[in-house]
Short mmCIF file of C-alpha atoms and ligand atoms in Angstrom, two decimals:
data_model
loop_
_atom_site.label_atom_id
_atom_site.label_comp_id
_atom_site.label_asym_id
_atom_site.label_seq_id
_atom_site.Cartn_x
_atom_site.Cartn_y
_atom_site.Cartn_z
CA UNK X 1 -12.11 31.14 7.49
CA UNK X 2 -9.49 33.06 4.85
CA UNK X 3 -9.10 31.29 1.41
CA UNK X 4 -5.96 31.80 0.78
CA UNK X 5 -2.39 30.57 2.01
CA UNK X 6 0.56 30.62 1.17
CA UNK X 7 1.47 26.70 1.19
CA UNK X 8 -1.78 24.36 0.56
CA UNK X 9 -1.73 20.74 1.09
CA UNK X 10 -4.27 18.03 -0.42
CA UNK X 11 -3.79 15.27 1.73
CA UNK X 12 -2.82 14.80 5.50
CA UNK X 13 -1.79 11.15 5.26
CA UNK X 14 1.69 10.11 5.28
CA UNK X 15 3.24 12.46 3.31
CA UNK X 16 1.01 15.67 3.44
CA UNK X 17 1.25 15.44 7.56
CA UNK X 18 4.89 14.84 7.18
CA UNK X 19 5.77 17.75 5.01
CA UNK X 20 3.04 20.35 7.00
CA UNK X 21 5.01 19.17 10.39
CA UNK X 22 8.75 19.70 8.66
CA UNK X 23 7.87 22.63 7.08
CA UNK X 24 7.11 24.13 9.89
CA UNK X 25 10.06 22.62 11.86
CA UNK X 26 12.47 25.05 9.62
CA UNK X 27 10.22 28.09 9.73
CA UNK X 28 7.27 28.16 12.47
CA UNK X 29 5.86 31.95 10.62
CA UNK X 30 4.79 29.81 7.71
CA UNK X 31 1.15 30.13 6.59
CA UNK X 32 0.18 26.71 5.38
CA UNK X 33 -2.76 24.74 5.33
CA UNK X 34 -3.54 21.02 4.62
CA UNK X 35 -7.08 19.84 3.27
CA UNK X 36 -7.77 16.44 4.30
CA UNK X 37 -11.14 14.71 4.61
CA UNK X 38 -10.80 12.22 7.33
CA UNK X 39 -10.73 11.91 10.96
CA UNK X 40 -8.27 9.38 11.11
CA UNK X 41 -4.77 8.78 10.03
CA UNK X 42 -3.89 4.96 10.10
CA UNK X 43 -0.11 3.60 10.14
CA UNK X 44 -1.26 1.26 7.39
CA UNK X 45 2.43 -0.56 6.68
CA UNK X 46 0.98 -2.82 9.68
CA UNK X 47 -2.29 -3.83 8.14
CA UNK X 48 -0.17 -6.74 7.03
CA UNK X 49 0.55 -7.92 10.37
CA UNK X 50 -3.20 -7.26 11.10
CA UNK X 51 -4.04 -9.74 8.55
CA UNK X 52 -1.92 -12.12 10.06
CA UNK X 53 -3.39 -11.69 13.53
CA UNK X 54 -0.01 -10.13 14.62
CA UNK X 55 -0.64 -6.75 15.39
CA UNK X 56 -4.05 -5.04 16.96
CA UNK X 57 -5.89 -2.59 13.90
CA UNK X 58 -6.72 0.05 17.18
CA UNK X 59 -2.70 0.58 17.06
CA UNK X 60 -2.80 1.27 13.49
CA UNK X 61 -5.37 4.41 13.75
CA UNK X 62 -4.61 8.09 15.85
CA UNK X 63 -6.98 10.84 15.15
CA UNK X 64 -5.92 13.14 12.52
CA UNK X 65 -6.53 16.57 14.79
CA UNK X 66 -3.97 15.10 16.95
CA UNK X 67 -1.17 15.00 14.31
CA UNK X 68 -1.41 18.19 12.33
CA UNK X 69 0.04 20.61 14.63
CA UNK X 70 -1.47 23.76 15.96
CA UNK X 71 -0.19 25.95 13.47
CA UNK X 72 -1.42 24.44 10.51
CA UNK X 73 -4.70 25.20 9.17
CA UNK X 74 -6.60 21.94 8.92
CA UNK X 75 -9.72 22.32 6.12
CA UNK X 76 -11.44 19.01 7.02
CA UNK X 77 -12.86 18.84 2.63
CA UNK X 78 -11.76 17.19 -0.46
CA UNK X 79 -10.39 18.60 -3.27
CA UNK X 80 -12.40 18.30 -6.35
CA UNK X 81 -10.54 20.26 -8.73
CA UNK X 82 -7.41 21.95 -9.49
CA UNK X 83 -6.79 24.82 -11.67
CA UNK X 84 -2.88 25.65 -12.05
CA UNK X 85 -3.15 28.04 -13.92
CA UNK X 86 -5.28 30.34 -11.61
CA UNK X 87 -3.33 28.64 -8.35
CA UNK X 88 -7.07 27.65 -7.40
CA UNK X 89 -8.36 24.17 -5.74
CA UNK X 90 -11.86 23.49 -5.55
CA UNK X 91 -13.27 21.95 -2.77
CA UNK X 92 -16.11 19.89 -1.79
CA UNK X 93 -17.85 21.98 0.88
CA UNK X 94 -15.48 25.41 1.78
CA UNK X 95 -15.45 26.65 -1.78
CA UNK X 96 -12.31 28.18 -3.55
CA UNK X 97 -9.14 27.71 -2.09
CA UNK X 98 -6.20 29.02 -3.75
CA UNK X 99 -2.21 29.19 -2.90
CA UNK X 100 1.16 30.96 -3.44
CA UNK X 101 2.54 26.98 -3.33
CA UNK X 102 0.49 23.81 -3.48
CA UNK X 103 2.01 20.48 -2.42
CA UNK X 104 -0.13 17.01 -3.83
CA UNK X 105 -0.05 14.22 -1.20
CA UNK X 106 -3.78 12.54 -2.38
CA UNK X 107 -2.33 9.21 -2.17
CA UNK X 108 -4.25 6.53 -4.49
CA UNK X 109 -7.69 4.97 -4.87
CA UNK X 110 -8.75 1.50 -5.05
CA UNK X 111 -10.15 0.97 -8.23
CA UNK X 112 -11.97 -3.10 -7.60
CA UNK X 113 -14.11 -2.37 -11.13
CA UNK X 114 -10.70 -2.67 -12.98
CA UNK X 115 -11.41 -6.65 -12.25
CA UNK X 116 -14.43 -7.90 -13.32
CA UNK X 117 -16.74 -8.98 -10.30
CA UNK X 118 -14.46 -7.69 -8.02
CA UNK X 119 -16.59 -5.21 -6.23
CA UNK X 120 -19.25 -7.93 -5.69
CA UNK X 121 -16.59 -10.71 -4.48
CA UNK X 122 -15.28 -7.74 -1.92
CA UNK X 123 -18.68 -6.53 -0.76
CA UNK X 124 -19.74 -9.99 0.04
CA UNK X 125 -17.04 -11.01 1.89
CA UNK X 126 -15.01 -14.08 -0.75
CA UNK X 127 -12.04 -11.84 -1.61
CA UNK X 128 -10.19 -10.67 1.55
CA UNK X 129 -7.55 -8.17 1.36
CA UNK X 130 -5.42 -6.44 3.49
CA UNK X 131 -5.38 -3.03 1.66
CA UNK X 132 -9.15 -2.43 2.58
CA UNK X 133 -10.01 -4.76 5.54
CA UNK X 134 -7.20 -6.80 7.39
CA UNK X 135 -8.87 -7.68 10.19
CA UNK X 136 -11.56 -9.76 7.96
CA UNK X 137 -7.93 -11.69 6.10
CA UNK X 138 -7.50 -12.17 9.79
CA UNK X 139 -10.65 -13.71 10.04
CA UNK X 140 -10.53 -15.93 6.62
CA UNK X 141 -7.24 -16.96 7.46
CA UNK X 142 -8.69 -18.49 10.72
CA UNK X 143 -11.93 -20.40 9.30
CA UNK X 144 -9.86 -21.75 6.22
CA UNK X 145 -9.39 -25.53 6.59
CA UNK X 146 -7.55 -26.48 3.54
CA UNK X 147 -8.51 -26.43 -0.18
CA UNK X 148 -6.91 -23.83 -2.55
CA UNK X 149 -5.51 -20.87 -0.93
CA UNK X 150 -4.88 -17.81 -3.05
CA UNK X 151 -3.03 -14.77 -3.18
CA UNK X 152 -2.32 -12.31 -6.01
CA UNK X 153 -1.88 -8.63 -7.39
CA UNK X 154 -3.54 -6.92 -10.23
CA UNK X 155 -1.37 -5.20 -13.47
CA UNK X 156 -1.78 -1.50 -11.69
CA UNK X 157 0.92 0.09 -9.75
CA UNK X 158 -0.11 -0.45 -6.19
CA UNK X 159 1.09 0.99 -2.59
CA UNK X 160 3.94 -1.50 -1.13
CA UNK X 161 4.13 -3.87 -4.28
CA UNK X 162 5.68 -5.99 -1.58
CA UNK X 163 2.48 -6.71 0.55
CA UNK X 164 0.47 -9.31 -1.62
CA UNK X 165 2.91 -11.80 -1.14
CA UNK X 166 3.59 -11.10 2.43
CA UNK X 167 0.39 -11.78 3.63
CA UNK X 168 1.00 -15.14 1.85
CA UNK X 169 4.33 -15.86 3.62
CA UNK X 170 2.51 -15.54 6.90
CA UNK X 171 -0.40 -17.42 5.52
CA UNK X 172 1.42 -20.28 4.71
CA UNK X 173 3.76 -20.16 8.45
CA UNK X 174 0.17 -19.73 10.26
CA UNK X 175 -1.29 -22.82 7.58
CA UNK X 176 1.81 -25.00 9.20
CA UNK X 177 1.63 -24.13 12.54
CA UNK X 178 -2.22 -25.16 12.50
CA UNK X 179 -1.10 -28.60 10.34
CA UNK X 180 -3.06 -27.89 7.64
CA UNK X 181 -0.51 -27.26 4.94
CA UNK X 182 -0.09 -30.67 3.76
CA UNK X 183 -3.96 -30.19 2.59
CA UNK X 184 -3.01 -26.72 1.55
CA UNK X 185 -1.64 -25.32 -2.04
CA UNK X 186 -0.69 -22.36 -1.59
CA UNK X 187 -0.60 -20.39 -4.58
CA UNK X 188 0.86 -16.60 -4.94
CA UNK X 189 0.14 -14.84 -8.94
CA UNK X 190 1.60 -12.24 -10.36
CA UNK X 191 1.25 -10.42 -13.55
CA UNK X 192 5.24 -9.69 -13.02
CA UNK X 193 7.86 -11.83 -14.60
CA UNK X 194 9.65 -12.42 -10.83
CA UNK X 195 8.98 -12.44 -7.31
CA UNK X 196 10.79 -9.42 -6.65
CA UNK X 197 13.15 -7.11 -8.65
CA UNK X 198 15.60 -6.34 -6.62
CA UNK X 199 18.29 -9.64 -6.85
CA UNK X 200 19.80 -10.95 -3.68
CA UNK X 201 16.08 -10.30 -2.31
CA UNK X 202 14.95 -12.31 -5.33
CA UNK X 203 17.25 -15.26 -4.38
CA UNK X 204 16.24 -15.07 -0.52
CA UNK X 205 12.41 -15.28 -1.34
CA UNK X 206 12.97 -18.04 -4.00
CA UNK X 207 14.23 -19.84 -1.14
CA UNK X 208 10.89 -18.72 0.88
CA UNK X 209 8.82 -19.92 -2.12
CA UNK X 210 10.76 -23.58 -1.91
CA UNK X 211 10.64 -23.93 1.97
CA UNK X 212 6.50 -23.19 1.96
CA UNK X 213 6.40 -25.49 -0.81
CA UNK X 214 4.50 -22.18 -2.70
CA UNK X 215 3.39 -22.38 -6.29
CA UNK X 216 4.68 -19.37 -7.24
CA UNK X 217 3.13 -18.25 -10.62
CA UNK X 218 4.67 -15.22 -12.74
CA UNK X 219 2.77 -13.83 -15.84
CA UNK X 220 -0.82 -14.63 -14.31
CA UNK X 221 -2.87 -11.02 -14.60
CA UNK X 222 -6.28 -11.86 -12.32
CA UNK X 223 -8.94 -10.49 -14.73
CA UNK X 224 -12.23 -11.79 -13.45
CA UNK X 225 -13.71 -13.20 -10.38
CA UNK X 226 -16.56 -15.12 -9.95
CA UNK X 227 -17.95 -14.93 -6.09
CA UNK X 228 -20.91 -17.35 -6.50
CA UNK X 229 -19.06 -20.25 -7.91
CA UNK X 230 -15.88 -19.07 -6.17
CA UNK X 231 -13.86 -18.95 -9.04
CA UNK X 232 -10.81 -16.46 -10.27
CA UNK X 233 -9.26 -16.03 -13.92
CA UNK X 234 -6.30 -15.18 -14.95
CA UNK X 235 -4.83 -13.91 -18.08
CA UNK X 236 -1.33 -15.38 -19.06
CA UNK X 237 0.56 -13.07 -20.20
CA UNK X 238 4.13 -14.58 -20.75
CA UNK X 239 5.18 -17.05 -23.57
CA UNK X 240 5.90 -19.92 -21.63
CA UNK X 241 2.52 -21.51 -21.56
CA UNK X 242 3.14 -24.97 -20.48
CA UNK X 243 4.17 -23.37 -16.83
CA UNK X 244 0.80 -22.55 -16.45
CA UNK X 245 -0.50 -26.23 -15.75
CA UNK X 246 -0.88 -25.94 -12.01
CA UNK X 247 -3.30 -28.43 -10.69
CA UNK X 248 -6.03 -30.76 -11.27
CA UNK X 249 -8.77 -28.71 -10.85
CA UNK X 250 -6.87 -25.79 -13.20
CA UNK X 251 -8.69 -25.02 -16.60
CA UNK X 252 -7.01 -23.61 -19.61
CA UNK X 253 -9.23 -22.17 -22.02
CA UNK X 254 -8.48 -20.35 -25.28
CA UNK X 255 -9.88 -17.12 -25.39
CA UNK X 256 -11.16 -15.67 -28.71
CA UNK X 257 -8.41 -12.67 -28.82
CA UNK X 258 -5.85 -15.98 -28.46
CA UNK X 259 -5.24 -15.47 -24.87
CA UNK X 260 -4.70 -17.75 -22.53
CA UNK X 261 -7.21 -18.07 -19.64
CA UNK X 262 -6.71 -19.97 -16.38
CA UNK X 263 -9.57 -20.73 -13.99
CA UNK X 264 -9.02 -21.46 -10.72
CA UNK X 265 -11.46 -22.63 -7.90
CA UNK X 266 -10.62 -20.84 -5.28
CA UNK X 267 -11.55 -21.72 -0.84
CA UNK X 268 -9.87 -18.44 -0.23
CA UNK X 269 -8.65 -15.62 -2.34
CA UNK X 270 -6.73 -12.46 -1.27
CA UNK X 271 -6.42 -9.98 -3.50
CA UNK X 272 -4.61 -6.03 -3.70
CA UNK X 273 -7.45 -4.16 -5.83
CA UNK X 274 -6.02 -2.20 -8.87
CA UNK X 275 -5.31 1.20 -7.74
CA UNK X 276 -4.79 4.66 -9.86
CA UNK X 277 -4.49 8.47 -8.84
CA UNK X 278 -7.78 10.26 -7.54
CA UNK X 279 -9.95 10.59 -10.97
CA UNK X 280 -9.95 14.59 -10.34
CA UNK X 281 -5.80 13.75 -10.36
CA UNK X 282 -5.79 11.69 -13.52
CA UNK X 283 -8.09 13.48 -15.29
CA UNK X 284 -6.63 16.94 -14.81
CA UNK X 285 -3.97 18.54 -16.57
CA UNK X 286 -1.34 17.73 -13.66
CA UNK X 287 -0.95 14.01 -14.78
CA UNK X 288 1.09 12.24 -16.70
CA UNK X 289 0.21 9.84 -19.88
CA UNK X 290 -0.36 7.05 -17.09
CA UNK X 291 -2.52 8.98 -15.00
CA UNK X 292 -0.17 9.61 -12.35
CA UNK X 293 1.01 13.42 -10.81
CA UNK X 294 3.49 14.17 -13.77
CA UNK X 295 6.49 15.77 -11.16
CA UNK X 296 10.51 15.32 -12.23
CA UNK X 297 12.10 12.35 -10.69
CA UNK X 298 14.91 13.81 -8.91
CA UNK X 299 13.49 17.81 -7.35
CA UNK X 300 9.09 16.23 -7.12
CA UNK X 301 8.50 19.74 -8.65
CA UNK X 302 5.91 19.16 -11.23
CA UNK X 303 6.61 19.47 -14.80
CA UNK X 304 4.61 22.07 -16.06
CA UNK X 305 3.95 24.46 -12.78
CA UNK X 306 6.84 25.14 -10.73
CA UNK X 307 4.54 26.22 -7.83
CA UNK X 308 3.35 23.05 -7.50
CA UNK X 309 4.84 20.08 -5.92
CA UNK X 310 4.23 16.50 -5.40
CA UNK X 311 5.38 13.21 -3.22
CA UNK X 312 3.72 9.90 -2.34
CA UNK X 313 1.55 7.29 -3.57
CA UNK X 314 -0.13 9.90 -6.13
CA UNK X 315 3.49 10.61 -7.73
CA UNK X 316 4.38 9.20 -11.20
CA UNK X 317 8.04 7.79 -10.05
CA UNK X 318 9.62 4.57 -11.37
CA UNK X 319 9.87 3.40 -8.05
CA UNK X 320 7.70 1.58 -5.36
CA UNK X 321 5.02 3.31 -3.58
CA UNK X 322 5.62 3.05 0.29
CA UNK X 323 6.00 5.22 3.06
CA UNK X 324 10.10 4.63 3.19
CA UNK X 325 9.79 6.12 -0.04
CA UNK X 326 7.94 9.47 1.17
CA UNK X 327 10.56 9.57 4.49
CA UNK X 328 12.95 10.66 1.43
CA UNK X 329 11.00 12.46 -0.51
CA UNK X 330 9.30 14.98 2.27
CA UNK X 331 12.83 16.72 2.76
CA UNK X 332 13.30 17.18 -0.95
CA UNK X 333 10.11 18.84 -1.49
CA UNK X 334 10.41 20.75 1.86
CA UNK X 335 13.48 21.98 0.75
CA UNK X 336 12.73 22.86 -2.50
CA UNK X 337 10.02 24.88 -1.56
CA UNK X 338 11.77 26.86 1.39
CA UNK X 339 14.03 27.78 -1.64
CA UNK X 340 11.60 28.21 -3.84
CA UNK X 341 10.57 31.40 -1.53
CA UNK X 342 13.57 32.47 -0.53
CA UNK X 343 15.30 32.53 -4.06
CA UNK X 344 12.81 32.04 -6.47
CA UNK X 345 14.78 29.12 -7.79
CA UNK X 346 14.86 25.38 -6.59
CA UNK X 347 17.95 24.07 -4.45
CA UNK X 348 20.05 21.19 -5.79
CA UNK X 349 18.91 18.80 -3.18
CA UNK X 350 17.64 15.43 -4.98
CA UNK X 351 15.36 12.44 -4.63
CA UNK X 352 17.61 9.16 -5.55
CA UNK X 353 14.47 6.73 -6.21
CA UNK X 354 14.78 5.27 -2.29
CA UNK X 355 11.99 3.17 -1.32
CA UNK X 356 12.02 0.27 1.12
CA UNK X 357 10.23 -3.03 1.73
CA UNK X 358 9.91 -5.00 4.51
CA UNK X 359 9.29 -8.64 3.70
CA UNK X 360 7.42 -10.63 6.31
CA UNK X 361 8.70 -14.11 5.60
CA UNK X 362 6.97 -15.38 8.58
CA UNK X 363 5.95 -14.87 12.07
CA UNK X 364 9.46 -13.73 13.36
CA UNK X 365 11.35 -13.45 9.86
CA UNK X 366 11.90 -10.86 7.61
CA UNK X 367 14.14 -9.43 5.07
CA UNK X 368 14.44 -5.83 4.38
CA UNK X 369 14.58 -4.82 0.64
CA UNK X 370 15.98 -1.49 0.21
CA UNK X 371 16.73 0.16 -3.38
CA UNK X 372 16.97 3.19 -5.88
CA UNK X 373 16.36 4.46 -9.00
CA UNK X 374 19.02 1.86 -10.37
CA UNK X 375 17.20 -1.32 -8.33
CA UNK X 376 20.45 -2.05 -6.67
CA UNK X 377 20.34 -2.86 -3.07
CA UNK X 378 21.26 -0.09 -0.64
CA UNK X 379 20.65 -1.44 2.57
CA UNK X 380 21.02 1.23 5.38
CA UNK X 381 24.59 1.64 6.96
CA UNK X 382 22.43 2.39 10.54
CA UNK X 383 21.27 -1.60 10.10
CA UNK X 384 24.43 -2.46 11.57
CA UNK X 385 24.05 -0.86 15.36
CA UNK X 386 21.13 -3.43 15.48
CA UNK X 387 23.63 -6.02 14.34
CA UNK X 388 22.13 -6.89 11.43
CA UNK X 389 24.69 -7.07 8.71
CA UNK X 390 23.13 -8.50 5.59
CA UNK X 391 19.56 -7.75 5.62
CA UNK X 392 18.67 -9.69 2.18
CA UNK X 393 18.73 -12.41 4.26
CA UNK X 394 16.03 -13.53 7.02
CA UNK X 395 16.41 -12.11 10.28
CA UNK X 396 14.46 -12.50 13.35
CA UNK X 397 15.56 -8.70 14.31
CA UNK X 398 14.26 -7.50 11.39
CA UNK X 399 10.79 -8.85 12.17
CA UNK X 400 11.32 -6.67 15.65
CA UNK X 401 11.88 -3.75 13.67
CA UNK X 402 8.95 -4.15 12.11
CA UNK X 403 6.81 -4.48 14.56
CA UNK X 404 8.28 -2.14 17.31
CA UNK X 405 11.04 0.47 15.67
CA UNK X 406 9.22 1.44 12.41
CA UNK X 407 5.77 2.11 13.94
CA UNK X 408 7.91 4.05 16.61
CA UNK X 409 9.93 5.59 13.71
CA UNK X 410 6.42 6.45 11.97
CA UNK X 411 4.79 7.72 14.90
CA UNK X 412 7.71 9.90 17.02
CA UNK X 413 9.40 11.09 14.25
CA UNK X 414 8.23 11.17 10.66
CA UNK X 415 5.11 12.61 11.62
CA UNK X 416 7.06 15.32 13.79
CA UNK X 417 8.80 16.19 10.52
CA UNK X 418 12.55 15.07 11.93
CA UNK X 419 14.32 13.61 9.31
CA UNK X 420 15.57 10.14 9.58
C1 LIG N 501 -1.46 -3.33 3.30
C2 LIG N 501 -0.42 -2.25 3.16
C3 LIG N 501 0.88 -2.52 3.55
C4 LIG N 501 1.86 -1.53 3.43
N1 LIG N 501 3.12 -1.81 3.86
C5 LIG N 501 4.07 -0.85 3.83
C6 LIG N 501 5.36 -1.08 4.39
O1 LIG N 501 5.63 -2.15 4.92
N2 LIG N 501 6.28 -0.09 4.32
C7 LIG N 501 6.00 1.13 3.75
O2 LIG N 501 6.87 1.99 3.75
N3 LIG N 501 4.78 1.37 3.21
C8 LIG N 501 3.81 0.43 3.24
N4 LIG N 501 2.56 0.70 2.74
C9 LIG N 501 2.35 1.90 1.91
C10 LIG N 501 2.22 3.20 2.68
O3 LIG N 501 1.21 3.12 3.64
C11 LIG N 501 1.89 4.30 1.66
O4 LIG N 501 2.85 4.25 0.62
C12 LIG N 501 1.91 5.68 2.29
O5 LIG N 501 0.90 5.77 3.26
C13 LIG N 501 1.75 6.75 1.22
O6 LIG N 501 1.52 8.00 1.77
P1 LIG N 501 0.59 9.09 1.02
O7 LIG N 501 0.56 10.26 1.90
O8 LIG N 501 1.02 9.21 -0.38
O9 LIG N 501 -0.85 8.38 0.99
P2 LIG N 501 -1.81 8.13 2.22
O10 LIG N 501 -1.04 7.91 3.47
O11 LIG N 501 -2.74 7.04 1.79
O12 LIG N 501 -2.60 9.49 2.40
C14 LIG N 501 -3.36 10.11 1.41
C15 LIG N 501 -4.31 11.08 2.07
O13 LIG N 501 -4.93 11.91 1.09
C16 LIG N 501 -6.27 12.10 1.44
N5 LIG N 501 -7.05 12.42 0.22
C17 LIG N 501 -7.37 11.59 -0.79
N6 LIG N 501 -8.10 12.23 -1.70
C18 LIG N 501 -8.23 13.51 -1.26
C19 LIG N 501 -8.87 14.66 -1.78
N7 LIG N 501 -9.58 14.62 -2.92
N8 LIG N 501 -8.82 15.80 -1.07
C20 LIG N 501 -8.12 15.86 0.11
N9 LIG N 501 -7.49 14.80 0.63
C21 LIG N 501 -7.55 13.63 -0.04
C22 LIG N 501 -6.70 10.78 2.06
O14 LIG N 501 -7.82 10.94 2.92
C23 LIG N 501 -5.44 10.36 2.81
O15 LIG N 501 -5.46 10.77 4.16
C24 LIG N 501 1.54 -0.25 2.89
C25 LIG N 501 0.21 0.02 2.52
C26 LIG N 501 -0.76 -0.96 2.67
C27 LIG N 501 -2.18 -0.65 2.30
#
């Protein structure tokens, strides 16, 4: 096998299949290869209907071979190391690969140490979560018969910021249907200061919040869990401390730095893991002072090497990580590089900040955040040929597109590389 090309990829998820397939949609004589470990690709935006018993995981996963197309050189390895200066990856198992352009689609790690006794409470089975296992939420969410139910998010960036409290929308429509929310609280944590940034979203889920009857807790950073005793602690990290008083069983207890700890007993927990950039990512020269791939907002060229591009859940953007996000971003960097070699210089095509959310507010409700840069709402002009006309509000058509059209949307045409 040759060892060099003239476009590498690290990572065929999302993003790296999407830009191998549009590259070569606008020039089939490219030379590209993408380096990607696994042998499957899942469509993960519906692990939270998994969780929620709406959706079968088999229809999440398609073999990777089946969705990088022939022309693309697929190196089943991981990168290990890059070296911009030389244009030179390092690989697991093929050696030295090195590259005329080099595109970064790594996507994230979970990183469950970040919280103490996290990795325990996970391996054993008393933290669920859908962003490793949502068939097992699937599972808790079944066998739990009342008592406190838990959901929060830890202080990291994380992939679809919107999916912690999701799975607790649905959690508390499935706790109602089975008559077992009157024995129920249902509590959903955040280390943010609101449920959601963007504001006539805001106002529809604080609505949500009231009609579950959810104690919704801002401020609350979950620091350390405790599997045996079934136990989770948070830090509070806002000023108003008398908010924090949330039930009989709840514990406040001064720490010696002054903060204030919360312990909660917990009959079942689900948790998004802290996540960060691949270590050989954050600890390289490529990243940024928060350990993400340092690339310019608006042309996902990276900063210091113009050969060198990036996009997804491994970029350092002030926006949220999701796949929506990477359906705009793929034709920017595709663009940009197609330039790149025909000019030498980058086109003026530019990445506005889009990323999308789709809120599950229950089974058969959602509302559709979609934003920029700016965190105003943008909602998609196309919305309206499926009637929907204001889709910051709950919409049974919205749950359809979320369980039929974007899967379809994911499958037929982002991963063709057709822009949409
Ligand atoms: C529970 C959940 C719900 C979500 N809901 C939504 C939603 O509703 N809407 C939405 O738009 N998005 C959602 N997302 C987020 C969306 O799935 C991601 O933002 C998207 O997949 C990011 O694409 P990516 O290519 O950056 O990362 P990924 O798709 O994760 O792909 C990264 C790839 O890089 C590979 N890789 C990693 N390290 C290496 C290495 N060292 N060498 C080579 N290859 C490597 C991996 O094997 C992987 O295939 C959700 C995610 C989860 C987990």
């Amino acid at each position: 096998m040759k060892s060099h090309y003239q476009i590498l990829i690290i990572g065929g998820g999302t993003a790296g299949i999407m830009t191998a397939t549009s590259l070569l949609s606008k020039n089939k004589k490219l030379d590209i290869a993408l380096l990607e470990p696994s042998q499957k690709h899942f469509y993960q935006p519906a692990w939270t209907l998994v969780g929620a018993g709406a959706y079968s995981f088999k229809r999440t996963e398609k073999l990777t071979h089946k969705l990088i197309p022939r022309n693309v050189t697929w190196i089943q390895d991981y990168a290990i190391k890059v070296n911009p200066e030389q244009n030179m990856v390092e690989t697991k198992s093929t050696g030295i690969l090195t590259y005329d352009y080099l595109v970064i689609a790594t996507g994230l790690v979970m990183e469950p140490s970040l919280i103490e006794g996290l990795p325990e409470a996970l391996a054993n089975g008393t933290v669920c979560s859908n962003y490793i296992n949502p068939e097992y939420t699937w599972e808790v969410l079944q066998n739990f018969k009342g008592g406190n139910a838990i959901f929060t998010q830890p202080t990291t960036p994380i992939k679809c910021g919107g999916a912690p409290q999701k799975i607790a929308y649905l959690a508390a429509d499935y706790f109602k249907r089975k008559k077992i929310a009157s024995r129920t609280n249902l509590i959903f944590a955040t280390p943010g200061s609101v449920i959601f940034g963007v504001k006539p979203i805001r106002e529809t889920l604080m609505h949500v919040i009231d009609r579950y009857q959810i104690l919704f807790r801002h401020h609350w950073a979950p620091v350390k869990i405790d599997a045996k005793q079934k136990k989770v602690f948070f830090k509070y990290t806002g000023e108003e401390e008398n908010e924090c008083i949330l039930t009989k069983d709840t514990t406040l207890q001064e720490e010696s730095s002054g903060n204030t700890i919360i312990e909660l007993p917990f009959d079942m927990l689900h948790l998004a893991p802290p996540q960060a950039a691949p270590k050989f990512i954050r600890e390289s020269v490529l990243s940024s002072s928060s350990g993400w791939l340092a690339i310019d907002h608006h042309s996902m060229q990276h900063k210091k090497f113009s050969n060198i591009f990036g996009l997804g859940d491994v970029a350092d953007l002030p926006t949220a990580k999701t796949g929506a996000a990477v359906r705009k971003q793929v034709p920017v960097v595709v663009t940009n590089i197609l330039h790149l070699i025909a000019t030498e210089k980058i086109s003026d095509k530019k990445y506005n900040g889009y990323s999308s959310c789709p809120l599950v507010t229950g089974y058969n409700k959602m509302v559709l955040a979609e934003f920029d840069y700016t965190g105003n709402f943008t909602p998609d002009p196309k919305l309206k040929q499926l009637l929907i006309f204001n889709s910051d509000k709950e919409h049974r058509r919205l749950w359809f597109l979320k369980k039929y059209g974007l899967p379809y949307l994911y499958w037929k045409k982002m991963m063709r590389g057709k822009e949409v």
